[in-house]
């Protein structure tokens, strides 16, 4: 796999994405209230909090699916009040979803290939003939996708329609699809829900590898504290839409507000 | 054993089966009666075969392909949509098309359309007869000046065809023409059209309707208290159409060219040889109804054309080519009508090579609440107006269909 | 031209208020009758998420059964009149019940939890079947609706106004009343009862509904039966306006814009949608139609519906389209 | 054992990306094409060609068109009939204005007009979804219906109000009009359908097809992956309408020979939609199967009754046909809701594991 | 908290409420998923069903509640007996009426119904009057406070965890005798996970409700269950009472993430692992 490219160079450790004073409410429900935090290039940033705290909404804001009512987002040095989903995608934000959002009617291979759509440029005419440049392009991207498939160890299910896969594998395919976008920032929404320890270990391995080898920045939502504490560099904690803590795993773990709102007992 | 193959395209199913059933019954029963009573025509049995079209062009074409190879002596498509594609094929396949008072009006011009026949009158003839009836009631067509005539029609080729002629009449006689098109999907829902009628208050209403358009229109007319005796239709409404509006429909008029009722020897023979012997699916009290009799009329033309073809060619088993000649020299005069038991049923029919229609007169019949009653003498179509239109239409057809073949078929002398 | 579009129609309205009132009335009646057809669709859609293509043929089938049985009864010696008519009505209702059972058993049960479009397709199969069966049993010729024998009034009230008159057909008034009562009743039944909630649950997800123990079988029979009754009422009303024949199924299409405008799942939506479409298309056809050569009614309804949808993509009363990820 | 991919290794992704990766499939396809292009025209009867094959191919093409929109992109359309009409009328106008240009070219060009109209009526598709989108296509359908009747210019002011197909030739052989033999018409249609099916297959197997399916399966996720919904949907409308338009032109020019506007009515739209559903949404081969079942089945049933020589009135045959077709549709859906194409796949799968049950 | 397992096994596990006998399940006529699974749940017992992704846990539960049919799957061999009745002969709603309800994996709330309406549909089969239903609803709100805050929102708009709570609450509303829980802890905050297991324990102890738990959180599951089955590749590869399972070395390694006596960090995951010996 190649390292992600494009866009202004941001050195590791610099702020890749900053969220400032963002608020979002649905009718009476305040999903996110005045939250600010940043994600630095190359880190694994966890977002945790009790159910309904606004974590998923936060990711949705970051990649443009929800438009915040207040606040600003700075991504790769560019500040804007809101983003369009395709701008986010073109800018290099990839994403997996809490409720698996795969293209159910397509095979695993096609799903991941679909992740390459943005990178494929051959026009309608060539597609019509599926020949020459179109075919070359197809093969070139197929090679890339095969690398991902090997990496995620999902070779056997390449041709299976994803709707029929067990939940855990669906999550893995979804990760593959996000990786196919060669994102600079990868948003993972509960990637390990519904997995057993063994699978969580595998998944952790994948996440770390992506992070280590390709330098992909990762924002991770997860309820398994073991995973969060082990993997993440910094953790932001939300509760009822409000940020209640932000810091290294160890700091957060000992924060009384976090213990009260979320952890219940000290871990 | 030899027989003459007569396919009948019928539509006893589908949204228009209400008319189709009667017509199919009349057509079938008359021919079957000939088979039973006379052993066919000229001693040759008729092989009658129905093909169900459901009034659907697709199925109609399927029927055509299915019968084509069995050497039919003619086809009766019974739908304008099916007739149109058959017009160019007739000459190629050597199968004459009899589209009785429907289809392409211009087909009346025998020189251009040697294989197509549409007696006894075209829709244009129909309109001119309706207007001359109206003129007559008003005391002369020129009395129409300043009056308004409404035209309610099915918004399709059939309903639109008379409009140019209608407009010309309006110009010539100084009346105002109001158009009320009804889309095929809106046939049962005509209240806006009739609201418009209420607003425009036309002195007369003319209708070219089909299927559910007719009963709905009659009901709506009753609803707005439109004077029924000023409501005149082309020849398609049936007894049921009028009946459904109840007493209010009394006085509704339509054009027709043959009698209603079963008091004709031929129809009695149908009863005796066919219906009473259960050789048909026909419901007995359909005999004599206007569309049943129309089917009988159609079959009478078929039978006479075959008989005529046998006479000209001397062959017993005739082909499509022979029957085309038979049709061109068809001459069913009063004596012949009497012979075949249809005395007083209709006026004589005579076709020529040049005129495949005849433009025969029709009369007006009125609904008296239970049945149709003839209320006028035969009315002649206004050939001065219709004639030029026909030749122009035929000419145009040829121009647009580049490569349309010149007539090569020789013209027989009437026998 | 602008004058003709923007001003002239209103001048006309002012000049002949009786016609305006009449147009509105016709629109109202038309709308109510559209709503009745739409109601049949809504019931089934609400209960199973199935778009029932067969509703149109069910209308024909129900009406044919009513009239056919009536004829049969009179040929067996039951005198024509109220008695025979109501006997026939009872039989027709039973037939619709039987149909509901058969549909549930043969078609819906094996297709539980299939995508909507598949069930839609199945109702197309049902349509074909019912067309064949109806024609086989009752014949294809049009029949007269026995409106009089059913006790529906005929004639009209003519009200004088502003130099003209407004004519209110008694049967139309009856239609408005009957439909209102039916809608209110069904609305109450499906909105306020336990069954109502279950229906919405089923429409949301067959699978989840099964898992919480909702009896799809029972619900489907109830709903298809209700739709059958609505079809019967539709058949009577539209049959009385024109005739009972297979071409009646064409008007079922008119329910589509109504349905879409009102929202597929809403009983009040069917009514409001019906009224908007009914009145809108009558006014449009009457006052603006002549500018385009009339007959625009055939598509006007769809454009009206489309215009509304652009502002409310789920229809006026439809359930929110949940977009969440 | 006959049907297996075992032992067939692909050494390049080009081979693996091929549309028929299994050798037996490729041989099968070649055989089918051979039969279609050579054997049938030589042996089949005129009736079979013009009543069965010609319509089947045309309907299949229209079904592929609709399948691209509804099956692959998930946008329900009830305007197919109208779009076919646009193609037919466009072709008629083109060939009357420029009679010297080859008719096959005009048939292929006429689809572009349908595309244009399709895009126009596809515009609401970003905001309106699911069954609700049907209203946009329905308004297209009814508006076009009305326009076809109301614009006499479209039929060159023919008094019949219908398209009257003139005779046109290809290399001197008539392909339209009464003198075109069923064989010629069939071959021309087959050529067009094969070419367009190949195009369709290329499109759906590549980037464009994947974005269509992505939009169908989960439009929100697709959007977040950078697929522009609007463009993708409109492209689907355009391509789909193109196919329908060409099918419409073929239908009128090489099958009916003349057509009243009524043949492009809403019935036609439903008819084709049903072919797509029963054949299999999102499957090209399913479009052929669907056309076969919905159009072909009644013909087979009627033929069957005739062949057996049962003494039943034709109307009754028709009623029974309707009932049987209806029942069979439900039956097929029950045994395989995903359509005949899926049934076909399962059959292949069974063949693959044969002689073991799974 | 550690004592809980002991309390649950107080109920005499003699009578079985649910028994699966060597069942085989095929999807789509061709995909063989369960290859002869047998298990039993004693009346008043909590039984855990463990296993990796795709082992067939969900399929087993669906087979029990007769929902396979809706996914084009079928039980081709074996029998399932619930409370003396052959399950195959009962419709899903009849099963619910008789007290066997499933909480489906992946939430499956009715998106267009509010949370409260969702809970009410859970009581569909009940006939004991609205007062009793109201009481149970309050109980559910008591368990899940977050739900009572959101009770008037459409379920489709609520967060993943809220939906999960809603699905569980909905099942409780039917007053079941036996609950089939598929991944109850998925997507829930740690606090809530514990709460859920407490509820399980509670209902089991107080009302004698039996449970069959398909759960990935092996740790939790074995803590609360009395008995466990481990499913791999459509077969039961191991079973035993919960304590003995959690002491098994393989289970420790593969399902509890403990090796060499301590919890591994997720950072330590290896690319290559020891193969499970029963897969050989
Ligand atoms: N589109 C929406 N409309 C209405 N309410 C919404 C919408 N999206 C989210 N919410 C509400 O906002 C709140 C935060 O939801 P969100 O999905 O962000 O929670 P979360 O932190 O991801 O929780 P979980 O851990 O359970 O997934 C919830 O109460 C949810 O019901
Ligand atoms: N509808 C279906 N059609 C075909 N195959 C299916 C279907 N549902 C499940 N399967 C297959 O059955 C096997 C078992 O799936 P199941 O969902 O029962 O696993 P599971 O143990 O619940 O896994 P997970 O822990 O991921 O939920 C999987 O291999 C899956 O691919
Ligand atoms: Mg979330
Ligand atoms: Mg599972």
Coordinates of N, CA and C and ligand atoms in Angstrom, one line a residue, chain A residues 163-169 194, chain E residues 27-28 31 33 51-60 71 105 182-183 216, ligand 2:
Chain A
X163 N -24.1 -8.7 2.3 CA -25.3 -8.9 3.2 C -25.3 -10.2 3.9
X164 N -24.7 -11.2 3.3 CA -24.7 -12.5 3.9 C -23.6 -12.8 4.9
X165 N -22.7 -11.9 5.0 CA -21.5 -12.1 5.9 C -21.9 -12.0 7.4
X166 N -21.3 -12.7 8.3 CA -21.5 -12.4 9.7 C -21.0 -11.0 10.0
X167 N -21.6 -10.5 11.1 CA -21.4 -9.1 11.5 C -20.0 -8.7 11.5
X168 N -19.1 -9.5 12.2 CA -17.8 -9.2 12.4 C -17.0 -9.0 11.0
X169 N -17.3 -9.8 10.1 CA -16.6 -9.7 8.8 C -17.1 -8.5 8.1
X194 N -19.5 -6.1 18.9 CA -20.0 -7.4 18.4 C -18.8 -8.3 18.1
Chain E
X27 N -29.2 -22.0 4.4 CA -29.7 -20.8 3.8 C -29.8 -20.9 2.3
X28 N -30.8 -20.3 1.8 CA -30.9 -20.2 0.3 C -30.7 -21.5 -0.4
X31 N -26.5 -22.9 1.3 CA -25.4 -22.6 2.2 C -25.7 -23.3 3.5
X33 N -25.1 -23.9 7.2 CA -24.5 -23.1 8.3 C -24.4 -23.9 9.6
X51 N -18.8 -18.0 20.7 CA -18.2 -18.4 19.4 C -17.8 -17.2 18.6
X52 N -16.9 -17.5 17.6 CA -16.4 -16.4 16.8 C -17.4 -15.9 15.8
X53 N -17.0 -14.9 15.1 CA -17.9 -14.4 14.0 C -18.2 -15.5 13.0
X54 N -19.5 -15.5 12.7 CA -19.9 -16.5 11.7 C -20.0 -17.9 12.2
X55 N -19.9 -18.1 13.5 CA -20.0 -19.5 14.0 C -21.4 -20.0 13.8
X56 N -22.3 -19.1 13.8 CA -23.7 -19.6 13.7 C -24.6 -19.3 14.9
X57 N -24.1 -18.4 15.8 CA -24.9 -18.2 17.0 C -26.2 -17.5 16.6
X58 N -26.2 -16.5 15.8 CA -27.4 -15.8 15.4 C -28.3 -16.8 14.7
X59 N -27.8 -17.6 13.9 CA -28.6 -18.6 13.2 C -29.3 -19.5 14.1
X60 N -28.6 -20.0 15.1 CA -29.2 -20.9 16.1 C -30.3 -20.2 16.8
X71 N -35.8 -15.3 6.4 CA -34.5 -15.0 5.7 C -34.1 -16.1 4.8
X105 N -30.0 -9.4 17.0 CA -28.8 -8.7 16.9 C -29.0 -7.5 15.9
X182 N -29.4 -11.8 21.7 CA -28.3 -11.9 20.7 C -27.4 -10.7 20.9
X183 N -26.2 -10.8 21.3 CA -25.3 -9.7 21.5 C -25.9 -8.6 22.3
X216 N -20.5 -12.0 22.6 CA -19.1 -12.0 22.3 C -18.3 -11.6 23.5
Ligands
LIG2 N1 -29.4 -14.8 5.1 C1 -28.3 -15.5 5.0 N2 -28.0 -16.1 3.8 C2 -26.9 -16.8 3.6 N3 -25.9 -17.0 4.5 C3 -26.1 -16.5 5.7 C4 -27.3 -15.7 6.0 N4 -27.2 -15.3 7.3 C5 -26.1 -15.8 7.8 N5 -25.4 -16.5 6.9 C6 -24.1 -17.2 7.0 O1 -24.2 -18.1 8.1 C7 -23.1 -18.1 8.9 C8 -23.4 -17.9 10.4 O2 -23.9 -16.6 10.6 P1 -24.4 -16.1 12.0 O3 -24.9 -14.7 11.7 O4 -25.3 -17.1 12.5 O5 -23.1 -16.0 12.8 P2 -22.8 -15.4 14.3 O6 -22.2 -16.5 15.0 O7 -24.0 -14.8 14.8 O8 -21.7 -14.3 14.0 P3 -21.5 -12.8 14.6 O9 -20.8 -13.0 15.8 O10 -20.7 -12.1 13.6 O11 -22.9 -12.3 14.7 C9 -22.2 -17.1 8.3 O12 -21.1 -17.7 7.7 C10 -23.0 -16.3 7.4 O13 -22.3 -16.0 6.2

